[in-house]
Each structure stands twice: as structure tokens, then as C-alpha cells.
Coordinates of C-alpha atoms and ligand atoms in Angstrom, one line a residue:
X132 CA 66.0 140.2 80.4
X133 CA 68.0 137.2 79.3
X134 CA 70.6 137.5 76.6
X135 CA 72.6 134.5 75.4
X136 CA 74.5 133.4 72.3
X137 CA 72.9 131.2 69.8
X138 CA 75.4 128.5 70.6
X139 CA 74.2 128.3 74.2
X140 CA 71.1 126.3 73.2
X141 CA 73.1 123.7 71.4
X142 CA 75.9 123.3 73.9
X143 CA 73.7 123.2 76.9
X144 CA 71.1 120.9 75.2
X145 CA 68.3 123.2 76.3
X146 CA 64.9 123.3 74.7
X147 CA 64.2 127.0 75.3
X148 CA 60.6 127.0 74.3
X149 CA 59.8 124.4 77.0
X150 CA 61.4 126.3 79.8
X151 CA 60.7 129.4 81.8
X152 CA 63.3 132.2 81.5
X153 CA 64.3 131.5 85.1
X154 CA 64.9 127.8 84.4
X155 CA 67.1 128.7 81.5
X156 CA 68.9 131.2 83.6
X157 CA 69.7 128.5 86.2
X158 CA 70.9 126.0 83.6
X159 CA 73.1 128.5 81.9
X160 CA 74.6 129.6 85.2
X161 CA 75.6 126.1 85.9
X162 CA 77.3 125.9 82.6
X163 CA 80.8 127.2 83.4
X164 CA 81.7 127.7 79.7
X165 CA 78.7 130.0 79.1
X166 CA 78.5 131.8 82.4
X167 CA 80.4 134.8 80.9
X168 CA 78.0 135.0 78.0
X169 CA 75.1 135.9 80.2
X170 CA 73.6 139.2 81.0
X171 CA 71.0 138.7 83.7
X172 CA 68.6 141.1 85.3
X173 CA 67.8 139.0 88.3
X174 CA 65.1 139.6 90.9
X175 CA 66.1 136.5 93.0
X176 CA 67.2 137.2 96.5
X177 CA 70.8 135.9 97.1
X178 CA 71.3 132.8 99.2
X179 CA 72.5 133.7 102.7
X180 CA 75.8 131.9 103.1
X181 CA 75.9 130.4 106.6
X182 CA 79.4 129.0 106.1
X183 CA 80.8 132.5 106.0
X184 CA 80.0 133.0 109.7
X185 CA 80.4 129.4 110.9
X186 CA 82.6 127.0 109.0
X187 CA 81.6 124.2 111.5
X188 CA 77.9 124.5 111.0
X189 CA 76.7 121.3 109.3
X190 CA 72.9 121.1 110.0
X191 CA 70.5 123.9 109.0
X192 CA 67.0 124.6 107.9
X193 CA 66.1 126.6 104.8
X194 CA 63.3 127.5 102.4
X195 CA 63.4 126.4 98.8
X196 CA 63.3 129.4 96.6
X197 CA 63.6 127.8 93.2
X198 CA 64.4 124.5 91.4
X199 CA 65.1 123.4 87.9
X200 CA 65.7 120.2 86.0
X201 CA 69.2 119.7 84.8
X202 CA 70.3 118.1 81.5
X203 CA 71.8 115.3 83.7
X204 CA 68.3 114.5 84.9
X205 CA 69.1 115.7 88.4
X206 CA 67.6 118.8 90.0
X207 CA 69.2 122.1 91.0
X208 CA 67.7 123.5 94.1
X209 CA 68.2 127.1 95.4
X210 CA 67.7 127.9 99.1
X211 CA 67.3 131.2 100.9
X212 CA 70.2 130.1 103.2
X213 CA 72.8 127.4 103.1
X214 CA 75.7 125.9 104.9
X215 CA 76.9 124.1 101.8
X216 CA 80.1 125.6 100.3
X217 CA 80.0 125.7 96.5
X218 CA 83.0 124.9 94.3
X219 CA 85.4 127.9 94.1
X220 CA 88.7 129.4 95.1
X221 CA 90.6 126.1 94.6
X222 CA 88.3 124.4 97.1
X223 CA 85.9 121.6 96.0
X224 CA 82.2 121.7 96.7
X225 CA 80.6 120.3 99.9
X226 CA 78.4 117.2 99.6
X227 CA 75.6 116.1 101.9
X228 CA 71.8 115.8 102.0
X229 CA 68.7 117.9 101.7
X230 CA 65.8 116.2 103.5
X231 CA 67.7 112.9 103.2
X232 CA 68.3 113.1 99.4
X233 CA 71.9 113.3 98.3
X234 CA 73.5 116.7 97.4
X235 CA 76.1 115.7 94.8
X236 CA 77.6 119.1 94.2
X237 CA 77.0 122.8 94.9
X238 CA 77.6 125.5 92.3
X239 CA 78.1 129.2 92.9
X240 CA 75.6 131.2 90.9
X241 CA 77.1 134.4 92.3
X242 CA 74.3 136.9 93.1
X243 CA 71.8 134.3 92.0
X244 CA 72.6 132.1 95.0
X245 CA 74.0 128.6 95.5
X246 CA 72.7 125.8 93.4
X247 CA 72.4 122.4 95.2
X248 CA 72.4 119.5 92.7
X249 CA 70.1 116.9 94.2
X250 CA 70.1 113.3 93.1
X251 CA 66.6 111.8 93.9
X252 CA 63.4 113.5 95.0
X253 CA 63.8 117.2 95.1
X254 CA 61.7 119.4 97.4
X255 CA 59.1 121.8 96.2
X256 CA 59.5 125.5 95.9
X257 CA 58.5 127.1 99.2
X258 CA 59.1 124.0 101.3
X259 CA 61.2 124.1 104.5
X260 CA 64.1 121.6 104.2
X261 CA 66.7 120.2 106.5
X262 CA 70.2 120.3 105.1
X263 CA 73.2 118.3 106.3
X264 CA 76.8 118.8 105.2
X265 CA 79.1 115.8 105.1
X266 CA 81.4 116.7 108.0
X267 CA 84.4 114.4 107.1
X268 CA 84.7 116.0 103.7
X269 CA 84.2 119.6 105.1
X270 CA 86.9 119.0 107.8
X271 CA 89.2 117.7 105.1
X272 CA 88.7 120.9 103.0
X273 CA 89.1 123.1 106.1
X274 CA 92.4 121.4 106.9
X275 CA 93.7 121.6 103.3
X276 CA 92.5 125.2 102.9
X277 CA 93.7 126.5 106.2
X278 CA 96.9 124.6 105.8
X279 CA 97.5 126.3 102.5
X280 CA 97.1 129.8 104.2
X281 CA 99.7 128.8 106.7
X282 CA 102.2 127.2 104.3
X283 CA 101.8 130.1 101.8
X284 CA 102.5 132.7 104.6
X285 CA 105.5 130.6 105.7
X286 CA 107.1 130.9 102.2
X287 CA 106.4 134.7 102.3
X288 CA 107.9 135.1 105.8
X289 CA 111.0 133.1 105.1
X290 CA 111.7 133.6 101.4
X291 CA 109.4 136.5 100.3
X292 CA 107.9 133.9 97.9
X293 CA 104.2 134.5 97.2
X294 CA 101.7 131.7 96.2
X295 CA 100.2 132.0 92.7
X296 CA 97.9 129.0 92.6
X297 CA 96.2 126.5 94.8
X298 CA 94.1 123.4 94.1
X299 CA 92.6 120.7 96.4
X300 CA 92.9 117.5 94.5
X301 CA 91.6 114.0 95.4
X302 CA 94.5 112.8 97.6
X303 CA 96.7 115.8 97.8
X304 CA 96.7 119.5 97.3
X305 CA 98.9 121.7 95.1
X306 CA 100.4 125.1 95.5
X307 CA 102.4 127.1 93.0
X308 CA 104.9 129.3 94.7
X309 CA 107.3 131.9 93.3
X310 CA 110.3 130.2 94.8
X311 CA 113.3 130.7 92.5
X312 CA 115.8 128.2 93.8
X313 CA 113.9 125.4 95.5
X314 CA 115.7 122.6 97.3
X315 CA 114.5 120.0 99.8
X316 CA 116.1 122.0 102.6
X317 CA 114.5 125.3 101.7
X318 CA 111.1 123.7 101.4
X319 CA 111.4 121.8 104.6
X320 CA 112.3 125.1 106.5
X321 CA 108.9 126.5 105.4
X322 CA 107.1 123.2 106.3
X323 CA 108.8 123.4 109.7
X324 CA 107.6 127.0 110.3
X325 CA 104.1 126.0 109.1
X326 CA 103.9 123.1 111.6
X327 CA 105.1 125.3 114.4
X328 CA 102.3 127.8 113.7
X329 CA 99.8 124.8 113.6
X330 CA 101.0 123.5 117.0
X331 CA 101.0 127.0 118.6
X332 CA 97.2 126.7 118.1
X333 CA 96.7 130.3 117.1
X334 CA 93.3 131.8 116.8
X335 CA 91.8 132.3 113.3
X336 CA 89.2 135.0 112.9
X337 CA 87.0 136.2 110.1
X338 CA 86.1 139.9 109.6
X339 CA 84.7 142.1 106.9
X340 CA 86.3 145.4 105.8
X341 CA 85.7 148.0 103.1
X342 CA 88.1 148.3 100.1
X343 CA 89.5 151.5 101.7
X344 CA 90.2 149.8 105.0
X345 CA 91.7 146.8 103.1
X346 CA 94.1 149.2 101.3
X347 CA 95.7 150.1 104.6
X348 CA 96.2 146.5 105.8
X349 CA 99.2 144.3 105.1
X350 CA 97.3 141.6 103.1
X351 CA 99.3 138.6 101.8
X352 CA 97.6 138.8 98.4
X353 CA 95.6 141.4 96.5
X354 CA 91.9 141.0 96.7
X355 CA 90.4 139.5 93.5
X356 CA 87.1 141.4 93.9
X357 CA 86.0 145.0 94.6
X358 CA 83.8 146.2 97.4
X359 CA 83.5 144.7 100.9
X360 CA 86.2 142.1 101.6
X361 CA 86.1 139.0 103.8
X362 CA 89.5 138.7 105.6
X363 CA 90.9 135.6 107.3
X364 CA 93.4 136.4 110.1
X365 CA 95.7 133.9 111.7
X366 CA 96.7 135.7 114.9
X367 CA 100.1 137.3 114.5
X368 CA 100.9 135.4 111.3
X369 CA 98.7 135.9 108.3
X370 CA 96.0 138.2 106.9
X371 CA 94.4 137.4 103.6
X372 CA 91.1 137.9 101.7
X373 CA 89.3 134.6 101.2
X374 CA 85.8 133.2 100.8
X375 CA 86.5 129.6 101.8
X376 CA 86.0 127.6 105.0
X377 CA 88.7 127.7 107.6
X378 CA 89.6 126.2 111.0
X379 CA 88.7 128.0 114.3
X380 CA 92.3 127.6 115.4
X381 CA 95.5 126.5 113.6
X382 CA 95.7 123.4 115.8
X383 CA 92.7 121.9 113.9
X384 CA 94.9 121.5 110.8
X385 CA 96.9 118.9 112.7
X386 CA 100.0 118.9 110.6
X387 CA 101.2 119.6 107.1
X388 CA 103.7 117.8 104.9
X389 CA 105.1 118.4 101.4
X390 CA 105.2 115.1 99.5
X391 CA 107.0 116.2 96.4
X392 CA 107.8 119.3 94.3
X393 CA 108.9 120.2 90.8
X394 CA 109.6 123.3 88.7
X395 CA 106.6 124.2 86.6
X396 CA 106.1 127.3 84.3
X397 CA 108.6 129.3 86.2
X398 CA 107.1 128.5 89.6
X399 CA 107.7 125.7 92.2
X400 CA 104.7 123.4 92.3
X401 CA 104.4 121.5 95.5
X402 CA 102.1 118.6 96.5
X403 CA 101.2 118.8 100.1
X404 CA 98.9 117.1 102.5
X405 CA 97.4 118.5 105.7
X406 CA 95.4 117.0 108.6
X407 CA 93.7 113.6 107.9
X408 CA 95.3 113.5 104.4
X409 CA 98.8 113.8 106.0
X410 CA 97.9 110.8 108.3
X411 CA 96.6 108.8 105.3
X412 CA 99.7 109.6 103.3
X413 CA 101.9 108.6 106.3
X414 CA 100.1 105.3 106.4
X415 CA 100.6 104.7 102.7
X416 CA 104.3 105.6 102.9
X417 CA 104.8 103.5 106.0
X418 CA 103.1 100.5 104.4
X419 CA 105.3 100.9 101.3
X420 CA 108.5 101.3 103.4
X421 CA 107.7 98.3 105.5
X422 CA 106.9 96.1 102.5
X423 CA 110.3 97.0 101.0
X424 CA 112.1 96.2 104.3
X425 CA 110.2 92.9 104.7
X426 CA 111.9 91.7 101.5
X427 CA 115.2 91.9 103.4
X428 CA 113.7 90.8 106.7
X429 CA 115.0 94.1 108.0
X430 CA 113.6 97.0 110.0
X431 CA 111.7 99.7 108.1
X432 CA 114.3 102.4 108.1
X433 CA 117.1 100.1 106.8
X434 CA 115.1 99.7 103.5
X435 CA 116.9 102.4 101.4
X436 CA 120.4 101.3 102.5
X437 CA 119.7 97.6 101.7
X438 CA 117.9 98.4 98.4
X439 CA 120.9 100.5 97.3
X440 CA 123.2 97.6 98.2
X441 CA 121.1 95.2 96.1
X442 CA 121.1 97.5 93.2
X443 CA 125.0 97.8 93.3
X444 CA 125.3 94.0 93.6
X445 CA 123.0 93.6 90.7
X446 CA 125.2 95.9 88.5
X447 CA 128.3 94.0 89.5
X448 CA 126.6 90.7 88.7
X449 CA 125.7 92.0 85.3
X450 CA 129.3 93.0 84.7
X451 CA 130.5 89.6 85.7
X452 CA 127.8 87.8 83.6
X453 CA 128.9 89.9 80.5
X454 CA 132.5 88.9 81.0
X455 CA 131.6 85.2 81.4
X456 CA 129.5 85.4 78.3
X457 CA 132.4 86.7 76.3
X458 CA 134.6 83.8 77.6
X459 CA 131.9 81.3 76.7
X460 CA 131.5 82.9 73.2
X461 CA 135.3 82.5 72.6
X462 CA 135.2 78.8 73.6
X463 CA 132.1 78.2 71.4
X464 CA 133.7 80.1 68.5
X465 CA 136.8 77.8 68.7
X466 CA 134.5 74.7 68.6
X467 CA 132.6 76.0 65.6
X468 CA 135.7 76.9 63.7
X469 CA 137.2 73.4 64.4
X470 CA 134.2 71.8 62.7
X471 CA 134.2 74.2 59.7
X472 CA 136.1 73.3 56.5
X473 CA 137.9 76.3 54.9
X474 CA 136.7 77.2 51.3
X475 CA 138.9 78.3 48.4
X476 CA 141.4 81.0 49.5
X477 CA 141.2 79.8 53.1
X478 CA 137.9 81.6 53.9
X479 CA 135.9 79.9 56.6
X480 CA 132.1 80.5 56.6
X481 CA 130.5 79.6 59.9
X482 CA 126.7 79.4 59.3
X483 CA 124.5 78.1 62.1
X484 CA 121.1 78.3 63.6
X485 CA 121.3 78.2 67.4
X486 CA 118.5 77.6 69.8
X487 CA 116.9 80.5 71.6
X488 CA 119.7 83.0 71.7
X489 CA 119.3 86.6 72.7
X490 CA 120.5 89.1 70.1
X491 CA 123.4 90.1 72.3
X492 CA 124.5 86.5 72.8
X493 CA 124.4 85.9 69.1
X494 CA 126.5 89.1 68.5
X495 CA 129.1 88.1 71.1
X496 CA 129.6 84.7 69.3
X497 CA 129.9 86.4 65.9
X498 CA 132.4 88.9 67.3
X499 CA 134.4 86.0 68.8
X500 CA 134.4 84.2 65.5
X501 CA 135.7 87.1 63.4
X502 CA 138.7 87.6 65.7
X503 CA 140.0 84.7 63.6
X504 CA 141.4 85.8 60.1
X505 CA 139.4 85.1 57.0
X506 CA 136.3 84.1 58.9
X507 CA 132.7 85.0 58.1
X508 CA 129.9 84.3 60.7
X509 CA 126.3 83.9 59.5
X510 CA 124.4 83.2 62.7
X511 CA 120.6 82.9 63.3
X512 CA 118.3 82.1 66.1
X513 CA 114.6 82.4 66.9
X514 CA 112.0 82.3 69.7
X515 CA 108.3 81.6 69.3
X516 CA 107.6 84.8 67.4
X517 CA 110.8 86.3 66.0
X518 CA 113.8 85.2 64.0
X519 CA 117.0 87.1 64.4
X520 CA 120.3 87.2 62.5
X521 CA 123.9 88.5 62.9
X522 CA 126.3 88.6 60.0
X523 CA 129.9 89.5 60.6
X524 CA 133.3 89.1 58.8
X525 CA 136.9 89.5 59.7
X526 CA 138.7 92.5 58.2
X527 CA 140.1 91.0 55.0
X528 CA 137.3 88.5 54.4
X529 CA 135.1 89.0 51.3
X530 CA 131.4 90.1 51.2
X531 CA 129.2 93.0 52.3
X532 CA 127.3 92.0 55.4
X533 CA 125.0 94.9 55.1
X534 CA 123.8 93.9 51.6
X535 CA 123.5 90.2 52.7
X536 CA 121.5 91.2 55.8
X537 CA 119.0 93.3 53.8
X538 CA 118.4 90.5 51.4
X539 CA 118.0 88.0 54.2
X540 CA 115.6 90.2 56.1
X541 CA 113.4 90.5 53.0
X542 CA 112.9 86.7 53.2
X543 CA 112.1 87.0 56.9
X544 CA 109.6 89.7 56.3
X545 CA 111.5 92.0 58.7
X546 CA 114.2 94.7 58.8
X547 CA 117.9 94.8 59.3
X548 CA 121.2 96.3 58.2
X549 CA 124.5 97.7 59.4
X550 CA 128.0 98.1 58.1
X551 CA 129.9 96.0 55.5
X552 CA 131.7 94.1 58.3
X553 CA 128.8 93.7 60.9
X554 CA 125.0 93.7 60.4
X555 CA 122.0 92.6 62.4
X556 CA 118.3 92.1 61.7
X557 CA 115.3 89.9 62.1
X558 CA 111.7 89.2 61.1
X559 CA 108.5 87.4 61.8
X560 CA 108.9 84.7 59.2
X561 CA 110.6 82.1 61.3
X562 CA 110.2 79.3 58.7
X563 CA 112.4 81.1 56.3
X564 CA 115.4 81.5 58.7
X565 CA 117.4 78.5 57.3
X566 CA 116.7 79.6 53.7
X567 CA 117.8 83.2 54.6
X568 CA 121.2 81.9 55.9
X569 CA 121.6 79.5 52.9
X570 CA 121.0 82.3 50.5
X571 CA 123.7 84.4 52.2
X572 CA 126.2 81.5 52.1
X573 CA 125.5 81.0 48.3
X574 CA 126.1 84.7 47.7
X575 CA 129.6 84.4 49.3
X576 CA 130.7 81.4 47.1
Ligands
LIG55 ZN1 91.0 130.5 102.5

């Protein structure tokens, strides 16, 4: 009997009337969203999972027990036995070939077997096929997964900190650990222990136990399922239930390194790399470090010290440049004042458009001008796209710079404002810059 919600048809894009119940069952099983909506009375024999007994088996023969077209246009093939690991437990699916055709992904249909998504010509039901698992990808997953067991146990051993999450991502893997006060030193202590366990080349064994037997054992984590349990034991170090693919011995993991860590949702999330990923990450890091050192014609490990020195020198140069700009602004202000005729009451209005000045440079000049009594500075500048203005006045000088600036910016089709003695603004309408300043001058007379 097959029971599914009305929405299943729409979401999965199935045409129920054109498919057998079995075909629909397979399609729905592969739809993760709807898997829980199914109640299936299956008569299919489960796929024998060869990877449970031998994680290094990559070639096998099997009989095709079923196949169904997928919405994607590819075919899902079920076998009576398989060495392909399907996505699950934080570990991505294996890839490979079935009779030479690409297997893009494998999906766990639970008691309904493992679905092999084949791109290309799919074999017929009943055919005997040759499967081949991509070894480089499998080895990578073995190293990340076994590395995670070792690293997780290292945090338990040293800090009584259990692992709450694990994911193998594209370039790195992540674990979420209940580590309350993480520091680089604390994390490196666990990494050190994990690497020692790797280099001790301890044996890793797989065994099955009943739930009752498991209850008597010191498992690192509680089993997520009832019934018979598959346990992974790293000799003298770790015992945990797991359905993934693992190394024969810890030495196969090679090494493990934590790249970075952060606090996330009350846990400590760490990015780590094991085995070939650790080597790839070392190569990237080494390339980066050497590229930085080459800028100084220095050796790789001197990079951080030399970079820190450059940053400090740069800050000092900025400080000196600002001081020199202020001196230059005072000299320029004196020159501008000398060429400005005072108006009635001794008020001097300095209005100028200056070429290509940054806003800060314009402001420095305005501030230098208003250190002189009875002085008002109405300064403008522009680049190719933007006009900018600074209006400022000495303490006792007349006028409200904020009001003048708002009026000027309307002409410039922009925004601006400030206080009665200092206001800044700008706009896109560069052609109106002269008119905006003239308007402010007239309002002061
Ligand atoms: Zn595992």
C-alpha cells in the first residue's frame, strides 16, 4: 500500500497515473522533503551493503533489482548488493560507474535499498553489472570521517567535550563541539593528541552488537537507532556506533589539522582537514605565505613580522600626511585671505571652486580659514561624477551654514547639512556648482 499527501504529486512533479506504484515509491523515497510522509509496505529485498564489511572494496558485481526514471531525466538503479556509500551521517555519497556509466550520487532508501543515480544508459532489471567506486573520493571521505572519530574522542579525553555535529564539506570538514572556553592552545592540545593517535597506527575494527550489549559498553555517543548496532573501535582509544566508511588503521588518516574555529549556537565550530585535504590545505597556505614573503624579498616565515612593520609604517605615514595637509591648508588659507576684499563690517567671504579636492582636504582648508575672525568659507570642488561643498564660518561671523548648505544642495540635486557654523554636502549636478556657491554668497550680503 502506498500512502502519500496530495502535495507530493505537485512537489515531486510526478504523473502518478503513468507510473507503477513501485516507481512512485522510489521517486518519493529520493525526495528528502517527503520521505517522512510515506508509509510503505515493501516487498523489495534490501541491498546488501558491502561497504559495511570492507571500506576499501571498490570493484564489485551485482544484479539490478529495480530502476526508475527520475524527474531530472536520469535513472535510479537499485542493486542486490553495493559497495557505494549513500549520503548520510555527515558523509557525502560515493561516486563511480556502473558498467562504465557515471554514478552521480547514491541515496539511502533505508530498507528499500541504495539508489544509484546513473547518468547515461542504465542497465536493465535482472542484468549483472560491474560497479566501480571512485577511490580518491572514497579515501578522502575515509580520512575525514575517521579523522573526525579521532578528533572527537580527543576532545572527550582531554576536556570531556562531546561532539554534537559533523559535516564533510567541499574543501574542509566541520565539527561542533561542546567546548565552553575555546582557545587556540586548548584546541591545539586536542589536535596534538589526535595526531599522536594517528601516528601510533592503531587498529580500527568493526563489530555488531545487540542493544543490550551496547548498553554495557562505554560508547562515546548514544546510538541514534534501536536494534543491532554497528560499532567502530579504535584500539584503546574510541568506541562509537557509526554506519560510515573508516580506515583499517589510524595511520591511513595521515594527519589532522584545525584550520579555524568560532563560537556558534553555544558550541565551538571547528573547520578541520585530514589526510589529503590537510596536504592540499598546507599547499594553499604555503603558497599564500610565500607570495606575501616575496613582496619583501624575504623568507616565508618572516612574512608576518614584515607585514606588521609595513602596516605600522603606513599608519605613521598617514599621521604625517595629515599633519602636512593641515600645514598646507593654513598656508593656502593665508593666500586666499590676502586676495579677498573685506565686505561691510569687516566680514570676509572666501568663495572658491578648487580642482579635484577630496572632502577632507576641502574641510581642512575651510577650518584653516575660519581660524581668522569674521571669516566665512564657501568652498566647492568636483570630480567627474560628484560635486562637493564645505561651508564654514568663524564664531562671530553672520549666517547659518546649515541653511545655506541645504539650499545649495537642492541646486546640486544632492544632500547635505550640518551645524550653523559648519556644514558639508554634495550632489550629482556638477554644472550647478558655481551657481550654488554664488547663491550662498548673495544670501550673506
Ligand atoms: Zn564513522
